[in-house]
Coordinates of C-alpha atoms in Angstrom, one line a residue:
M1 CA 28.6 42.7 -6.1
R2 CA 26.0 41.9 -3.5
K3 CA 23.3 41.5 -6.1
K4 CA 25.5 39.0 -8.0
R5 CA 25.9 36.9 -4.9
I6 CA 22.1 36.9 -4.3
V7 CA 21.4 36.0 -7.8
L8 CA 23.9 33.1 -7.7
Q9 CA 22.2 31.8 -4.4
I10 CA 18.8 31.7 -6.0
P11 CA 19.2 28.4 -7.9
V12 CA 20.7 26.8 -4.8
A13 CA 17.8 27.9 -2.6
Y14 CA 15.4 26.8 -5.4
N15 CA 17.0 23.3 -5.5
G16 CA 16.7 23.0 -1.8
I17 CA 13.1 24.0 -1.8
T18 CA 12.3 21.5 -4.6
S19 CA 14.1 18.8 -2.6
C20 CA 12.0 19.5 0.5
V21 CA 8.7 19.5 -1.6
V22 CA 9.6 16.1 -3.2
T23 CA 10.5 14.7 0.2
L24 CA 7.3 16.1 1.8
R25 CA 5.2 14.5 -1.1
E26 CA 6.9 11.2 -0.6
M27 CA 6.2 11.3 3.2
E28 CA 2.6 12.4 2.6
K29 CA 2.1 9.5 0.0
K30 CA 3.4 7.0 2.7
F31 CA 1.4 8.6 5.3
F32 CA -1.9 8.3 3.4
D33 CA -0.9 4.6 2.7
I34 CA -0.7 4.0 6.3
L35 CA -4.2 5.7 6.9
R36 CA -5.6 3.5 4.1
I37 CA -4.2 0.4 5.9
V38 CA -5.8 1.5 9.1
Q39 CA -9.1 2.1 7.4
K40 CA -9.0 -1.5 5.9
N41 CA -7.6 -3.2 8.8
P42 CA -9.4 -2.6 12.0
V43 CA -6.9 -4.8 14.0
F44 CA -4.0 -2.5 13.1
G45 CA -6.2 0.5 14.3
K46 CA -6.9 -1.1 17.6
T47 CA -3.2 -1.7 18.1
L48 CA -2.6 2.0 17.5
M49 CA -5.2 2.9 20.0
C50 CA -3.9 0.4 22.5
G51 CA -0.4 1.9 22.2
G52 CA -1.9 5.3 23.2
M53 CA -1.3 6.7 19.8
L54 CA -5.1 7.3 19.0
D55 CA -8.1 7.3 21.3
E56 CA -11.3 5.7 20.4
K57 CA -13.4 8.9 19.7
R58 CA -10.6 10.2 17.5
M59 CA -10.3 6.9 15.7
E60 CA -14.1 6.8 15.1
I61 CA -14.0 10.4 13.7
L62 CA -11.0 9.5 11.5
Y63 CA -12.8 6.5 10.0
E64 CA -15.8 8.7 9.2
I65 CA -13.6 11.3 7.5
L66 CA -11.6 8.8 5.5
Y67 CA -14.8 7.0 4.3
A68 CA -16.4 10.2 3.4
I69 CA -13.6 11.4 1.4
D70 CA -13.2 8.0 -0.2
R71 CA -16.9 8.2 -1.2
G72 CA -16.7 11.9 -2.3
E73 CA -19.0 13.0 0.3
L74 CA -17.2 16.2 1.3
T75 CA -20.2 18.4 2.6
D76 CA -19.6 18.0 6.3
T77 CA -16.1 16.5 6.1
R78 CA -14.3 19.7 7.0
N79 CA -16.2 20.1 10.1
D80 CA -15.5 16.6 11.0
I81 CA -11.7 17.2 10.5
F82 CA -11.8 20.2 12.7
Q83 CA -13.9 18.3 15.4
Y84 CA -11.0 15.6 15.1
G85 CA -8.4 18.5 15.6
S86 CA -10.2 19.9 18.7
L87 CA -9.6 16.5 20.4
I88 CA -5.8 16.7 19.9
G89 CA -3.6 17.0 23.0
K90 CA -0.6 19.5 23.2
K91 CA 2.1 16.8 22.8
D92 CA 0.3 14.5 20.3
L93 CA 2.5 15.1 17.2
L94 CA 1.0 12.1 15.3
A95 CA -2.5 13.5 15.8
R96 CA -1.4 16.9 14.5
Q97 CA 0.2 15.3 11.5
I98 CA -3.0 13.4 10.7
F99 CA -5.0 16.6 11.1
L100 CA -2.9 18.5 8.6
C101 CA -2.9 15.6 6.1
L102 CA -6.6 15.3 6.2
L103 CA -6.9 19.0 5.4
I104 CA -4.5 18.5 2.5
L105 CA -6.4 15.4 1.3
L106 CA -9.7 17.2 1.5
D107 CA -8.4 20.1 -0.5
E108 CA -7.1 17.9 -3.1
Q109 CA -10.4 16.0 -3.5
E110 CA -12.3 19.3 -3.6
Q111 CA -10.0 20.6 -6.4
M112 CA -10.5 17.4 -8.4
I113 CA -14.2 17.8 -8.1
R114 CA -14.0 21.4 -9.3
K115 CA -12.1 20.3 -12.4

């Protein structure tokens, strides 16, 4: 009886996980679109810095990382991402999310190059 309940719960759990993955991918796409806007529009980036969301050093490193990934120059990019991560404060959730997304973006670019 217990096995039957567990087996019946598997599709429900799978659907929940699939829904979370789809939502995460949609959020990731929106986030990368925001990063591209910041990359193309320095005024928007300055506004973020003035709002205390990003400091100038992290913003410079972020620009370097995004340009390197965009050009396919991935050699030192992972080190730059971790340098960016080392500058994140304890409560800076936006910077932590950017850090994780940069690692994901780099991994995706490296996988594309390997193929």
